[in-house]
């Protein structure tokens, strides 16, 4: 009804203006014309002037009306996209929290079985060490699931802990030495000084695991990998280098997109996970060529903890 009312108002105003113009102009032409021929000529000119002036008026009126409509449509589209993004984030959070909850229940069962296995009498030393490594891995996995559950509800609800980042890196690298992708790789850690930082330890582990396994795969599981850790200004730089072929130029823009992968059996979620884990700390991840010749993935984390909602 509002649109109809406005249209009626515009049409009424136009008819009133046109009627007043016709009455006034006809009277003026009749007063100044000295003959019928001159009257007809003035009427013709008057009609052309009226058409021209109203055409210009309609052009500007329509232009501004359409421009306003386009702007309102764009604002509505932006608002709708923001709403959809929030809905997707909420659904993703619920999905992550639900999966993490179920996976955590399974991890508890596995941890219990490993504890019982460790108590078996006569277990060989190598086997006992393997069970202990498995228990440590399950403990990390259990903490990761807890952090993911917290992030599913709200990123701010997950628990930060002040840790020595160098120590976290060393433990994760040691843990991964038994991974099939890492067994034949040479891994070097360059971290001259301890770096204490408030982090989500499980998410730091997850980032490193993804980046190191990706680097190992890129070198066909026999390359040189290097983890560098240093403070730069108000940030901590955590870098994973490899001597593989690097990332093809056409793939660089797609690196952190979901489901983008160059691996035959890859999911395309590893680097997206790294990006989200860095974002949970108020940080970011970027790609560059490594001095080793391959890829360098750099995770930048702020020294001062940031709350990311």
XYZ file of C-alpha atoms in Angstrom, residues 11-283:
273
model
C 1.065 10.653 -10.718
C -1.225 13.236 -9.092
C 1.596 15.767 -8.816
C 2.504 15.210 -12.476
C -1.113 15.639 -13.658
C -1.506 18.802 -11.580
C 1.726 20.233 -12.966
C 0.854 19.259 -16.578
C -2.689 20.670 -16.300
C -1.445 23.941 -14.792
C 1.219 24.193 -17.491
C -1.307 23.656 -20.306
C -3.766 26.245 -18.927
C -1.074 28.851 -18.224
C 0.872 28.293 -21.467
C -2.260 28.318 -23.657
C -3.346 31.601 -22.116
C 0.138 33.085 -22.567
C 0.360 31.947 -26.208
C -3.104 33.364 -26.958
C -2.058 36.742 -25.547
C 1.180 37.048 -27.500
C 0.199 35.453 -30.841
C -0.810 37.935 -33.559
C -2.101 35.331 -35.991
C -3.311 31.763 -36.221
C -0.031 30.680 -37.862
C 2.014 32.236 -35.046
C -0.307 30.637 -32.465
C 0.247 27.195 -34.035
C 4.024 27.741 -34.131
C 4.148 28.786 -30.464
C 1.963 25.841 -29.484
C 4.354 23.508 -31.315
C 7.394 25.006 -29.575
C 5.597 24.919 -26.242
C 4.821 21.207 -26.703
C 8.432 20.378 -27.572
C 9.683 22.336 -24.555
C 7.221 20.505 -22.309
C 8.284 17.094 -23.612
C 11.991 17.978 -23.269
C 11.704 19.407 -19.734
C 9.522 16.569 -18.428
C 11.799 14.005 -20.115
C 14.844 15.472 -18.317
C 12.888 15.529 -15.068
C 11.805 11.911 -15.511
C 15.404 10.896 -16.306
C 16.841 12.381 -13.104
C 13.880 11.241 -11.029
C 14.150 7.690 -12.339
C 17.967 7.710 -12.020
C 17.924 8.682 -8.355
C 15.053 6.303 -7.610
C 16.871 3.373 -9.240
C 20.157 4.344 -7.583
C 18.484 4.379 -4.191
C 16.824 1.037 -4.927
C 20.180 -0.494 -5.932
C 21.851 0.795 -2.762
C 19.043 -0.550 -0.604
C 19.221 -3.882 -2.441
C 22.995 -4.077 -1.892
C 22.578 -3.263 1.802
C 19.889 -5.906 2.107
C 22.136 -8.436 0.337
C 25.044 -7.601 2.680
C 22.779 -7.939 5.715
C 21.444 -11.258 4.402
C 24.979 -12.527 3.727
C 26.065 -11.512 7.242
C 23.072 -13.341 8.683
C 23.793 -16.442 6.599
C 27.446 -16.313 7.675
C 26.439 -16.170 11.340
C 24.035 -19.056 10.798
C 26.734 -21.107 9.054
C 29.176 -20.387 11.878
C 26.589 -21.387 14.456
C 25.795 -24.623 12.595
C 29.514 -25.341 12.121
C 30.064 -24.765 15.837
C 27.270 -27.174 16.745
C 28.605 -29.734 14.269
C 32.174 -29.460 15.590
C 31.006 -29.631 19.198
C 28.831 -32.675 18.506
C 31.551 -34.581 16.626
C 34.176 -33.646 19.227
C 31.880 -34.867 22.009
C 31.342 -38.262 20.347
C 35.010 -38.626 19.400
C 36.034 -37.736 22.950
C 33.899 -40.577 24.308
C 35.685 -42.989 21.978
C 39.101 -41.611 22.978
C 38.312 -42.275 26.647
C 37.642 -45.930 25.820
C 40.927 -46.198 23.903
C 42.835 -44.494 26.741
C 41.394 -46.939 29.255
C 42.379 -49.883 27.083
C 45.917 -48.523 26.754
C 46.163 -48.115 30.540
C 45.153 -51.749 31.032
C 47.574 -52.876 28.322
C 50.401 -51.027 30.052
C 49.778 -53.068 33.220
C 50.133 -56.412 31.447
C 52.990 -58.285 33.143
C 55.981 -59.249 31.060
C 55.431 -56.538 28.457
C 58.645 -55.900 26.546
C 60.400 -52.549 26.958
C 59.835 -51.486 23.332
C 56.177 -52.430 23.527
C 55.741 -50.555 26.824
C 57.347 -47.445 25.308
C 55.038 -47.714 22.299
C 52.027 -47.916 24.642
C 53.283 -44.866 26.561
C 53.656 -42.934 23.287
C 50.126 -43.972 22.344
C 48.851 -42.791 25.732
C 50.517 -39.410 25.266
C 48.988 -39.117 21.801
C 45.544 -39.989 23.178
C 45.972 -37.407 25.954
C 46.697 -34.740 23.346
C 43.726 -35.925 21.298
C 41.511 -35.843 24.383
C 42.560 -32.240 25.112
C 41.989 -31.278 21.472
C 38.453 -32.658 21.603
C 37.797 -30.682 24.791
C 39.071 -27.487 23.159
C 36.957 -28.116 20.065
C 33.895 -28.658 22.224
C 34.584 -25.356 23.934
C 35.117 -23.594 20.618
C 31.878 -25.061 19.299
C 30.014 -23.276 22.086
C 32.169 -20.178 22.001
C 35.813 -19.698 21.174
C 36.268 -17.570 24.260
C 35.071 -20.430 26.470
C 38.015 -22.710 25.681
C 40.780 -22.638 28.289
C 44.081 -20.946 27.549
C 47.235 -21.960 29.351
C 50.568 -20.176 29.539
C 53.105 -22.489 27.935
C 56.636 -22.510 26.622
C 55.927 -22.664 22.896
C 59.362 -24.127 22.192
C 58.629 -26.994 24.572
C 55.262 -27.605 22.867
C 56.985 -27.730 19.483
C 59.633 -30.170 20.720
C 57.015 -32.497 22.235
C 54.896 -32.494 19.088
C 57.881 -33.164 16.830
C 58.974 -36.033 19.105
C 55.468 -37.461 19.073
C 55.315 -37.347 15.263
C 58.591 -39.185 14.713
C 56.622 -42.432 14.723
C 54.107 -41.232 12.149
C 54.379 -43.040 8.806
C 54.716 -39.743 6.939
C 57.564 -38.551 9.180
C 59.683 -41.659 9.775
C 62.193 -40.940 6.999
C 62.181 -37.126 7.219
C 64.883 -35.073 8.891
C 63.295 -32.542 11.231
C 65.226 -29.621 12.692
C 63.913 -27.185 15.310
C 65.323 -23.651 15.311
C 64.138 -21.971 18.510
C 66.994 -20.165 20.259
C 64.983 -18.881 23.216
C 62.001 -20.093 25.239
C 58.777 -18.304 24.231
C 56.083 -18.179 26.901
C 52.624 -17.490 25.550
C 48.984 -17.932 26.545
C 47.625 -20.482 24.053
C 45.189 -23.331 23.560
C 47.794 -26.153 23.700
C 45.614 -28.641 21.840
C 45.118 -26.239 18.955
C 48.860 -25.491 18.739
C 49.457 -29.258 18.520
C 46.808 -29.528 15.833
C 48.388 -26.743 13.753
C 51.847 -28.277 13.977
C 50.621 -31.782 13.194
C 48.804 -30.574 10.063
C 51.696 -28.432 8.848
C 54.391 -31.032 9.515
C 52.495 -33.899 7.878
C 51.709 -31.663 4.885
C 55.401 -30.769 4.635
C 56.409 -34.425 4.882
C 53.935 -35.378 2.134
C 55.244 -32.543 -0.066
C 58.764 -33.994 0.145
C 57.509 -37.526 -0.616
C 58.136 -38.356 3.046
C 61.939 -38.216 2.753
C 62.708 -34.518 2.875
C 64.191 -31.968 5.219
C 61.742 -30.141 7.470
C 62.469 -27.215 9.713
C 60.376 -25.601 12.463
C 61.446 -22.063 13.291
C 60.208 -20.138 16.298
C 61.075 -16.539 17.151
C 59.629 -13.301 18.496
C 59.184 -10.477 16.018
C 57.913 -7.210 17.485
C 54.613 -7.874 19.285
C 54.131 -11.260 17.616
C 55.491 -14.784 17.754
C 56.361 -16.344 14.399
C 55.985 -20.102 14.109
C 57.232 -21.309 10.724
C 57.269 -24.755 9.114
C 59.675 -25.091 6.164
C 60.337 -27.940 3.737
C 62.602 -28.616 0.760
C 59.814 -29.934 -1.484
C 58.589 -28.414 -4.751
C 56.520 -25.681 -3.072
C 53.001 -24.668 -4.023
C 52.100 -24.068 -7.667
C 51.274 -20.428 -8.427
C 47.725 -21.255 -9.510
C 47.104 -23.008 -6.174
C 48.332 -20.254 -3.858
C 45.050 -18.315 -3.839
C 43.149 -21.526 -2.974
C 45.397 -22.762 -0.158
C 43.058 -21.976 2.733
C 39.795 -22.757 0.934
C 37.715 -25.677 2.194
C 37.992 -28.930 0.225
C 40.825 -27.652 -1.983
C 43.535 -30.311 -2.152
C 46.181 -31.616 -4.530
C 46.525 -34.944 -2.685
C 44.831 -37.999 -4.241
C 43.131 -38.887 -0.958
C 43.206 -35.475 0.743
C 40.180 -33.821 2.326
C 41.229 -30.210 1.766
C 40.538 -29.366 5.417
C 44.044 -29.421 6.940
C 45.100 -25.878 6.085
C 41.598 -24.600 6.825
C 41.984 -26.142 10.282
C 45.351 -24.376 10.678
C 43.741 -21.071 9.692
C 40.898 -21.531 12.199
C 43.290 -22.561 14.994
C 45.442 -19.470 14.343
C 42.318 -17.311 14.252
C 41.224 -18.698 17.627
C 44.402 -17.121 19.057
C 43.814 -13.806 17.268
C 46.532 -14.762 14.784
